[in-house]
Amino acid sequence: MSFYDQNSPFQGGRKPNIGKLKKYLVAAVVIVLLLIAASTCWFTVNNRQLAVVTTFGKVTSIKDAGMHFKLPFGIQKVYKVDANVYQKIEIGYRTDYYDSSQYTVVENESKMITGDYNIVNVDFYVEYKVSDPVKYLFGSYEPEKILKNLVQSQFRNVIGSTEVDRVLTDGKSEIEMKAKELVKAVLSEYDIGLMMIDLKIQDSEPPTPEVNEAFKAVETAKQGAETAINDARAYANAELPKAQAEADKLIQNAEYLKQNRINEAKQQVAMFEAMYREYALNPDITRSRMYYEAITDVLPGVKLYIDASEGGTQKLLPIESFVDGSAKSGAERTIGE
Amino acid sequence: MKKKITAIALAVVAFALILTVFSSLYVVQENEYVCVVRFSNIVKTVSSAGIYVKIPFVDSLISFPKAVMLYDIPPSEVLTADKKNMTVDSYILWKIDNPLLFYQSLGTIGVAEERLDALTYNALKNAMGTLEQNDIINQDDANTRNIIYESIEQNVASVSESYGINIVDVKVKRLDLPAGNEQAVYNRMISERNQIAKKFIADGEYEASIIRNDVDKQVNIIISDAKAQSAQLVAEGEAEYMRLLASAYNTDDRKEFYEFLKALEALKASLDGPDKTVILGKDSLLARLLMNP
């Protein structure tokens, strides 16, 4: 306000020059208009982009990176599209914008039902890029949202026909592949200028801590079973050689017994041969000698009875040991009767 | 003064001229249809982009979207043929095929979405009503669901045709058990896992016991074989023993001498030790010696 207050007297003072001022003013306006026109006459496109140019609404050209000219005043319009950039849609989680190591879970996207009626939480993302900027711009209104809906639909188709163990453990790459295939097939029908590049499962886990515990318990049980089997194998490894050793011992001992018996026979034969040689020289005498020797060996310490029975009466005459001194008299007495 | 009036008149004429020019031109974008309305009547529909001419001040324009639109239908519950509740969340991709027909029958996008919502819900309900839960949730090919969705799409598409609408696709993006059932499912999952865990443990123990039993069997067989082999060896020894001895007593003399030796041995053995008694016949040599010296 104060600015005008100060200037109004000054402007009043220059009234005679108003015609000239008008001319300058017109010139200035023209120059500004020209400048505006000129500034809207060119645009730049960077390496990540493609620019679609429309002339009166109709697509007339697509421009690469660099500086380009266009007609001003809305006659030509430029739509820049990040056509070369690989973009990502996250489903079931959102990576933190400021800290990419942090993320939040979006449970109603990640929770899904498997083919065997189990519920799992699966997070995944799709990578896509614009394959046709014109179709991307004008073929549909929300191409990314359409892609996201389609991916959700097809991914759930796949999970809904897969069993829970495969989803949680070793079936992931197969699920990714199948979902990718299905999405690609439908996406090409939609023809919205997007191309899917990849689909990757980030994480798949049971839905609640309690269920998770139960799944872990199965793992533990699996390990326990392995352990039991390994223990049994260890038992086998320990017991079998032990048994072999024992068997070997038995056989070796039997070998010894066999040889020993043979040797015994050989000894006896040798002894017999030796004795027989001597015996053969004079059999009767040797025989008697051997007999009495044996009797002499045996009779000490033996109670001797003589059966003196005649006819029907039985008489046994006891004879005390020959050797025992105290018994000797008794024996003699007995004999004397 | 006259000059001034002329100037104003000129300006007005120029302004009117410019206005007329602008009013007689219109631009159609790539993603729209533009209908030219003359006296409340659509006289022309332009579907390709570019600049066009109309009668100024008389013709007005209505534009309709030409590109594919996404309508995300809010989740709803449906019943399957086996009377199970399921939550269905679906979307529909549609576009206007015939703007005139669309304008006549529905008029606006909002009305169209309402109609599509009802149509799709009906088609979904009917399709699900013929299917059991197992037909939807199973371990068949994932594409079978798309075939189910296709029938829904065809159903919606056949009706939408009369609204000038083309249905690009109808797909279910979520087909879940209702939230109320979740806890029951979790409980079942837990019990299922417990049962699997028990089976693992039992199977492991079973397999371990098979191994152990097999080991025990093998051990017993090894020992038993060894015993048999030992007995065989001992028997062989015995046979050799007998053969050797028998061959030593191969004449009558030798045999007699051997028997005599054995008899003596037996005598010695039987009378070995204390408190033994011998009864002699009175005619035996020894008795005679004792009785009649």
XYZ file of C-alpha atoms in Angstrom, chain B:
293
model
C -15.466 10.018 -30.227
C -16.644 8.258 -33.331
C -13.215 6.737 -33.673
C -13.483 5.350 -30.222
C -16.862 3.735 -30.911
C -15.484 2.183 -34.075
C -12.528 0.831 -32.100
C -14.819 -0.687 -29.470
C -17.070 -2.175 -32.135
C -14.041 -3.654 -33.855
C -12.821 -5.129 -30.604
C -16.229 -6.644 -29.901
C -16.401 -8.126 -33.371
C -12.887 -9.512 -33.036
C -13.757 -10.971 -29.650
C -16.953 -12.511 -31.031
C -15.008 -13.874 -33.948
C -12.436 -15.481 -31.698
C -15.181 -16.880 -29.502
C -16.926 -18.306 -32.533
C -13.770 -19.919 -33.774
C -13.090 -21.461 -30.390
C -16.676 -22.557 -30.040
C -16.660 -24.261 -33.394
C -13.538 -26.280 -32.687
C -13.123 -29.120 -30.245
C -10.351 -31.535 -29.392
C -10.880 -35.223 -28.734
C -8.267 -36.940 -26.543
C -6.968 -40.432 -27.110
C -8.798 -41.837 -24.114
C -12.231 -40.356 -24.649
C -15.285 -40.399 -26.796
C -16.898 -37.061 -27.507
C -20.580 -36.859 -28.364
C -21.935 -33.797 -30.126
C -25.276 -32.790 -28.694
C -27.557 -30.643 -30.808
C -30.859 -29.561 -29.244
C -30.511 -32.221 -26.514
C -29.948 -34.910 -29.099
C -26.680 -36.703 -29.657
C -26.054 -36.297 -33.334
C -22.488 -37.512 -33.613
C -20.009 -39.591 -31.643
C -16.314 -39.092 -32.264
C -14.081 -41.905 -31.124
C -10.707 -41.082 -32.641
C -8.490 -38.352 -31.233
C -7.915 -35.065 -33.029
C -9.431 -31.652 -33.644
C -12.962 -31.349 -35.024
C -15.478 -28.707 -36.074
C -18.990 -28.199 -34.740
C -21.703 -25.626 -35.061
C -20.781 -22.891 -32.606
C -23.137 -22.027 -29.734
C -25.604 -24.666 -30.909
C -23.714 -27.898 -30.444
C -22.612 -28.877 -26.979
C -20.299 -31.727 -26.077
C -20.395 -34.667 -23.686
C -17.302 -36.784 -23.253
C -17.127 -40.381 -22.113
C -14.063 -42.343 -21.118
C -12.781 -44.656 -23.802
C -10.005 -46.402 -21.871
C -10.394 -49.418 -19.653
C -11.720 -48.659 -16.196
C -11.121 -50.617 -13.045
C -13.937 -51.067 -10.629
C -12.892 -52.707 -7.405
C -16.032 -54.350 -6.100
C -16.256 -54.272 -2.289
C -15.905 -57.709 -0.650
C -19.102 -59.643 -0.089
C -20.092 -63.020 1.265
C -21.488 -65.771 -0.905
C -22.698 -69.297 -0.218
C -21.286 -72.302 -1.993
C -23.411 -75.249 -3.089
C -22.449 -77.076 0.093
C -23.672 -74.107 2.163
C -20.282 -72.768 3.139
C -19.760 -69.054 3.516
C -16.953 -67.488 1.549
C -15.719 -63.937 1.302
C -15.316 -62.821 -2.273
C -13.362 -59.767 -3.292
C -13.472 -59.139 -6.994
C -12.740 -56.510 -9.551
C -14.109 -55.741 -12.947
C -12.417 -54.168 -15.939
C -14.783 -52.486 -18.294
C -14.998 -49.882 -20.965
C -17.663 -48.037 -22.831
C -18.245 -49.584 -26.212
C -21.198 -47.600 -27.392
C -21.365 -44.113 -25.830
C -24.840 -43.393 -27.162
C -26.277 -46.571 -25.677
C -24.353 -45.980 -22.470
C -25.694 -42.453 -22.228
C -29.232 -43.597 -22.860
C -29.261 -46.538 -20.492
C -26.997 -45.489 -17.621
C -25.715 -42.001 -18.166
C -22.867 -41.748 -15.677
C -19.936 -43.812 -14.508
C -21.314 -43.917 -10.975
C -24.605 -45.438 -12.111
C -22.718 -47.849 -14.323
C -20.538 -49.018 -11.421
C -23.595 -49.560 -9.285
C -25.157 -51.655 -12.031
C -21.960 -53.609 -12.642
C -21.590 -54.245 -8.938
C -25.084 -55.740 -8.774
C -24.582 -57.733 -11.957
C -21.265 -59.153 -10.839
C -22.512 -59.991 -7.384
C -25.416 -61.858 -8.919
C -23.218 -63.706 -11.373
C -20.759 -64.570 -8.601
C -23.533 -65.775 -6.332
C -24.981 -67.942 -9.070
C -21.604 -69.358 -10.077
C -20.612 -70.113 -6.491
C -24.025 -71.589 -5.780
C -23.338 -74.342 -8.284
C -19.880 -75.068 -6.900
C -18.830 -76.803 -3.750
C -16.051 -75.343 -1.663
C -13.833 -78.162 -2.877
C -14.328 -77.083 -6.460
C -12.734 -73.760 -5.618
C -10.187 -74.668 -2.968
C -8.316 -77.739 -4.122
C -4.970 -78.771 -5.448
C -5.863 -78.785 -9.119
C -4.395 -76.569 -11.751
C -4.433 -72.924 -10.688
C -5.968 -71.977 -13.996
C -9.246 -73.780 -13.255
C -10.303 -70.801 -11.191
C -9.830 -68.549 -14.170
C -12.241 -70.768 -16.060
C -14.794 -70.271 -13.291
C -14.205 -66.517 -13.438
C -14.608 -66.598 -17.195
C -18.141 -67.893 -16.861
C -18.880 -65.024 -14.475
C -17.369 -62.600 -16.924
C -19.485 -63.946 -19.787
C -22.555 -63.704 -17.638
C -21.884 -60.056 -16.795
C -20.777 -59.257 -20.328
C -23.955 -60.542 -21.962
C -26.087 -58.204 -19.871
C -23.707 -55.259 -20.066
C -23.830 -55.317 -23.825
C -27.241 -53.682 -23.692
C -25.718 -50.797 -21.703
C -23.097 -50.163 -24.368
C -20.470 -51.586 -22.008
C -17.727 -53.999 -22.926
C -16.505 -56.215 -20.083
C -12.787 -56.764 -20.404
C -12.525 -59.081 -17.428
C -14.047 -60.072 -14.138
C -11.682 -61.674 -11.678
C -11.887 -62.629 -8.069
C -8.807 -61.400 -6.293
C -9.614 -62.857 -2.920
C -11.674 -65.907 -2.196
C -11.325 -66.591 1.488
C -13.047 -68.183 4.385
C -14.966 -65.531 6.324
C -13.020 -63.854 9.128
C -15.237 -65.569 11.709
C -13.971 -68.953 10.582
C -10.311 -68.085 10.900
C -9.827 -69.104 14.505
C -11.414 -72.461 13.761
C -9.054 -72.875 10.839
C -6.070 -72.003 13.017
C -7.146 -74.561 15.586
C -7.529 -77.174 12.894
C -4.127 -76.279 11.474
C -2.552 -76.684 14.898
C -4.206 -80.057 15.478
C -3.185 -81.140 11.980
C 0.421 -80.159 12.663
C 0.386 -81.941 16.018
C -0.813 -85.060 14.323
C 1.884 -84.756 11.653
C 4.524 -84.224 14.340
C 3.361 -87.333 16.171
C 3.472 -89.293 12.977
C 7.017 -88.145 12.308
C 8.074 -89.217 15.774
C 6.292 -92.564 15.530
C 7.638 -93.198 12.049
C 11.123 -92.353 13.204
C 10.841 -94.679 16.144
C 9.401 -97.378 13.935
C 12.223 -97.058 11.451
C 14.773 -96.978 14.252
C 13.289 -100.114 15.785
C 13.373 -101.838 12.399
C 17.052 -101.031 12.212
C 17.672 -102.168 15.770
C 15.689 -105.361 15.326
C 17.535 -106.088 12.143
C 20.808 -105.525 13.947
C 19.755 -107.849 16.750
C 18.719 -110.452 14.232
C 22.005 -110.135 12.397
C 23.955 -110.354 15.639
C 22.068 -113.477 16.664
C 22.530 -115.047 13.270
C 26.238 -114.251 13.277
C 26.642 -115.840 16.699
C 24.452 -118.786 15.821
C 26.329 -119.344 12.558
C 29.590 -119.145 14.443
C 28.345 -121.682 16.966
C 27.252 -124.024 14.214
C 30.591 -123.627 12.509
C 32.356 -124.216 15.839
C 30.357 -127.356 16.462
C 31.198 -128.520 12.989
C 34.870 -127.944 13.687
C 34.688 -129.736 17.020
C 32.893 -132.623 15.357
C 35.555 -132.758 12.700
C 38.143 -132.933 15.448
C 36.222 -135.733 17.137
C 35.910 -137.615 13.871
C 39.602 -137.313 13.237
C 40.240 -138.390 16.812
C 38.167 -141.484 16.350
C 39.634 -142.266 12.966
C 43.149 -141.969 14.292
C 42.440 -144.198 17.287
C 40.427 -146.716 15.336
C 43.226 -147.051 12.802
C 45.674 -147.654 15.647
C 43.675 -150.685 16.941
C 43.212 -152.381 13.631
C 44.320 -155.932 14.550
C 42.723 -158.321 17.050
C 45.800 -158.275 19.254
C 45.947 -154.558 19.345
C 42.238 -154.401 19.952
C 42.493 -156.849 22.843
C 45.374 -154.954 24.380
C 43.526 -151.724 24.028
C 40.431 -153.150 25.694
C 42.618 -154.450 28.496
C 44.155 -150.998 28.957
C 40.781 -149.403 28.978
C 39.473 -151.926 31.486
C 42.370 -151.154 33.797
C 41.714 -147.454 33.401
C 38.075 -147.972 34.180
C 38.943 -149.998 37.230
C 41.262 -147.279 38.449
C 38.704 -144.611 37.781
C 35.890 -146.456 39.548
C 37.941 -147.096 42.669
C 39.517 -143.677 42.882
C 38.795 -141.750 46.040
C 37.956 -142.735 49.639
C 35.264 -145.026 51.095
C 35.007 -147.364 48.155
C 33.842 -150.944 48.556
C 34.801 -153.978 46.504
C 33.031 -157.311 46.777
C 35.086 -160.239 45.509
C 33.719 -163.617 44.554
C 35.334 -166.297 46.691
C 36.678 -168.000 43.611
C 38.401 -164.909 42.280
C 42.165 -164.988 42.140
C 42.530 -162.214 44.673
C 40.114 -163.775 47.118
C 41.784 -167.072 46.843
C 45.092 -165.348 47.522
C 43.599 -163.664 50.539
C 41.782 -166.710 51.897
C 44.366 -169.397 51.300
C 47.765 -167.983 51.513
